[in-house]
CSV table of C-alpha atoms in Angstrom, one decimal:
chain,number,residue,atom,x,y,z
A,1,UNK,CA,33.2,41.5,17.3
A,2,UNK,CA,36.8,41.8,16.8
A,3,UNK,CA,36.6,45.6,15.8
A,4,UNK,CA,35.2,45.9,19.2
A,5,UNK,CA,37.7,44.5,21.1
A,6,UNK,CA,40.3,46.3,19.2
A,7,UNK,CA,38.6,49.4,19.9
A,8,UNK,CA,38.4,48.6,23.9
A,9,UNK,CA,42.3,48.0,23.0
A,10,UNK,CA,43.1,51.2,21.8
A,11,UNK,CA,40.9,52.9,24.6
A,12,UNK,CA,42.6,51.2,27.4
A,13,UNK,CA,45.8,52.3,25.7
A,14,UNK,CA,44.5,55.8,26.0
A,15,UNK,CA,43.9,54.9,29.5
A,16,UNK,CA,47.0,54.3,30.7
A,17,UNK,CA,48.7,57.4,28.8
A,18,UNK,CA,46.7,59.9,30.8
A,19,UNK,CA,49.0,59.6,33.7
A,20,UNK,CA,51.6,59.9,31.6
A,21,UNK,CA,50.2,63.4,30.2
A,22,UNK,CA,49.9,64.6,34.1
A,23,UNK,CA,53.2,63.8,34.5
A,24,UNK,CA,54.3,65.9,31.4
A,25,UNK,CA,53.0,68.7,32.7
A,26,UNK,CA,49.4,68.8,32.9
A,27,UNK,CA,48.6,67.5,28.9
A,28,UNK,CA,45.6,66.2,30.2
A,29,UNK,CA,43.8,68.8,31.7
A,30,UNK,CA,44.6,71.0,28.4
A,31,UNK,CA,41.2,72.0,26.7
A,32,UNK,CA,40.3,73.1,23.8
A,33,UNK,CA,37.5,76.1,23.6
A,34,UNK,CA,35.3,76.6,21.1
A,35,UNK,CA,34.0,80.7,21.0
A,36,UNK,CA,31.7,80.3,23.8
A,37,UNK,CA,31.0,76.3,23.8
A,38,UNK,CA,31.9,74.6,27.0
A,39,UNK,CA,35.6,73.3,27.2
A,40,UNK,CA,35.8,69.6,26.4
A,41,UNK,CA,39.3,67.8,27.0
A,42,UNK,CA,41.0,66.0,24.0
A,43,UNK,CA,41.0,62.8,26.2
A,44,UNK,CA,36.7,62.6,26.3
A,45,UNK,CA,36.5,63.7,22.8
A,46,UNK,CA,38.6,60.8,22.2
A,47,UNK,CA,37.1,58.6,24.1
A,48,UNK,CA,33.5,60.0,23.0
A,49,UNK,CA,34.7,59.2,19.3
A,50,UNK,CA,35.8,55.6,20.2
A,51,UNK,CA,32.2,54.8,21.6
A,52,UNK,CA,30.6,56.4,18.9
A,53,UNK,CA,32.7,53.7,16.4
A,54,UNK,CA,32.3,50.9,18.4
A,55,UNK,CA,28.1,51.6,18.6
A,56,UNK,CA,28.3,52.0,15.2
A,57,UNK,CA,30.1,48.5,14.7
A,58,UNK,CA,27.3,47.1,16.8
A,59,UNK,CA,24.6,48.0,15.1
A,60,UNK,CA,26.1,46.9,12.1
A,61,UNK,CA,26.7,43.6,12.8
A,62,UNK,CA,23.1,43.5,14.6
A,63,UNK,CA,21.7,44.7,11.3
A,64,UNK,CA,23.5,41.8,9.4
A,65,UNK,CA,22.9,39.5,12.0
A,66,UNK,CA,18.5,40.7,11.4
A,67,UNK,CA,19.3,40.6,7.8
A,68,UNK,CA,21.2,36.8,7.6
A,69,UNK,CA,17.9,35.5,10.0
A,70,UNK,CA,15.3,37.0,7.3
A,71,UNK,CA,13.9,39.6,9.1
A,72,UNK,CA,11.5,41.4,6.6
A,73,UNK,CA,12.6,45.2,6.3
A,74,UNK,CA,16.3,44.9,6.1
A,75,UNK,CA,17.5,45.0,2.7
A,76,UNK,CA,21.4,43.9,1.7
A,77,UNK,CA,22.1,47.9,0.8
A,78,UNK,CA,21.5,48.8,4.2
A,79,UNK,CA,23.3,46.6,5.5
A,80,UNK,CA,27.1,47.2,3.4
A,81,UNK,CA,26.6,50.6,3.6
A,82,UNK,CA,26.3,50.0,7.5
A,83,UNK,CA,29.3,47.4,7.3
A,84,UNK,CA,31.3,50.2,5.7
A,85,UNK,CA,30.7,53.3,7.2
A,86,UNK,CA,32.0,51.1,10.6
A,87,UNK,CA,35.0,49.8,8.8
A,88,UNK,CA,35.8,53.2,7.9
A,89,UNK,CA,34.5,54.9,11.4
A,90,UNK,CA,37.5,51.7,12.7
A,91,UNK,CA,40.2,52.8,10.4
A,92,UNK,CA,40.2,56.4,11.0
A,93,UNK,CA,40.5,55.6,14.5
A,94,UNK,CA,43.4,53.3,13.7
A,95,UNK,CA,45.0,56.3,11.9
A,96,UNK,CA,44.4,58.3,14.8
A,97,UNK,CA,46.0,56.2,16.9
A,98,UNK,CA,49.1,55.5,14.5
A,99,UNK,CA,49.8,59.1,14.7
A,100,UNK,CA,49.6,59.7,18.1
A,101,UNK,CA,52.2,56.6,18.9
A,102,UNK,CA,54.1,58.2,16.3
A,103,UNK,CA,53.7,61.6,17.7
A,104,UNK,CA,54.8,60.1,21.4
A,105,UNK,CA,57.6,58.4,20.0
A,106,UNK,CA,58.9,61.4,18.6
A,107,UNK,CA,58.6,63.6,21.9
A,108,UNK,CA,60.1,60.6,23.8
A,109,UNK,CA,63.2,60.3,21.6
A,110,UNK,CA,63.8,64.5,21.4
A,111,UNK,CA,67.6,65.4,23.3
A,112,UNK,CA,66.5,67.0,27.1
């Protein structure tokens, strides 16, 4: 559970840089294009990526939670694999984000 709220963390954080990126220019209405695929901005790829770890984290925990009550059909395996590809879904994100706020920080400290 606290994954979770650390992801809704880091996603409100990403909330509240988006004006900031309008200001700047327009960051957040850059896309990228893929040859011929719809343009997605880097904002709801993030965001899309942050949900996607923070379902993942749920059903891992709902899995242990099945497992720890007994429910036949759940085997331990399943379940740390599940534990660790969300721990490593959480940490990748938490990299992301480290280089971002590194990345800002270094725009915000350049001479005008």
């Amino acid at each position: 559970m606290a994954n979770g709220a650390k992801a809704g963390a880091v996603s409100s954080q990403l909330g509240n840089m988006q004006p900031m990126g309008v200001q700047a220019g327009g960051l957040s209405s850059m896309s990228l294009q893929s040859t011929g695929a719809e343009k997605t901005s880097f904002a709801s790829q993030l965001d899309a990526a942050i949900k996607s770890i923070s379902a993942t984290q749920q059903a891992a925990n709902i899995q242990a939670e099945q497992f720890i009550m007994g429910k036949p059909g759940v085997s331990l395996n399943d379940v740390m694999i599940d534990m660790q590809k969300a721990s490593i879904g959480f940490q990748s994100a938490i990299q992301v984000r480290n280089k971002l706020v590194q990345a800002y920080q270094t725009i915000a400290s350049m001479p005008i």
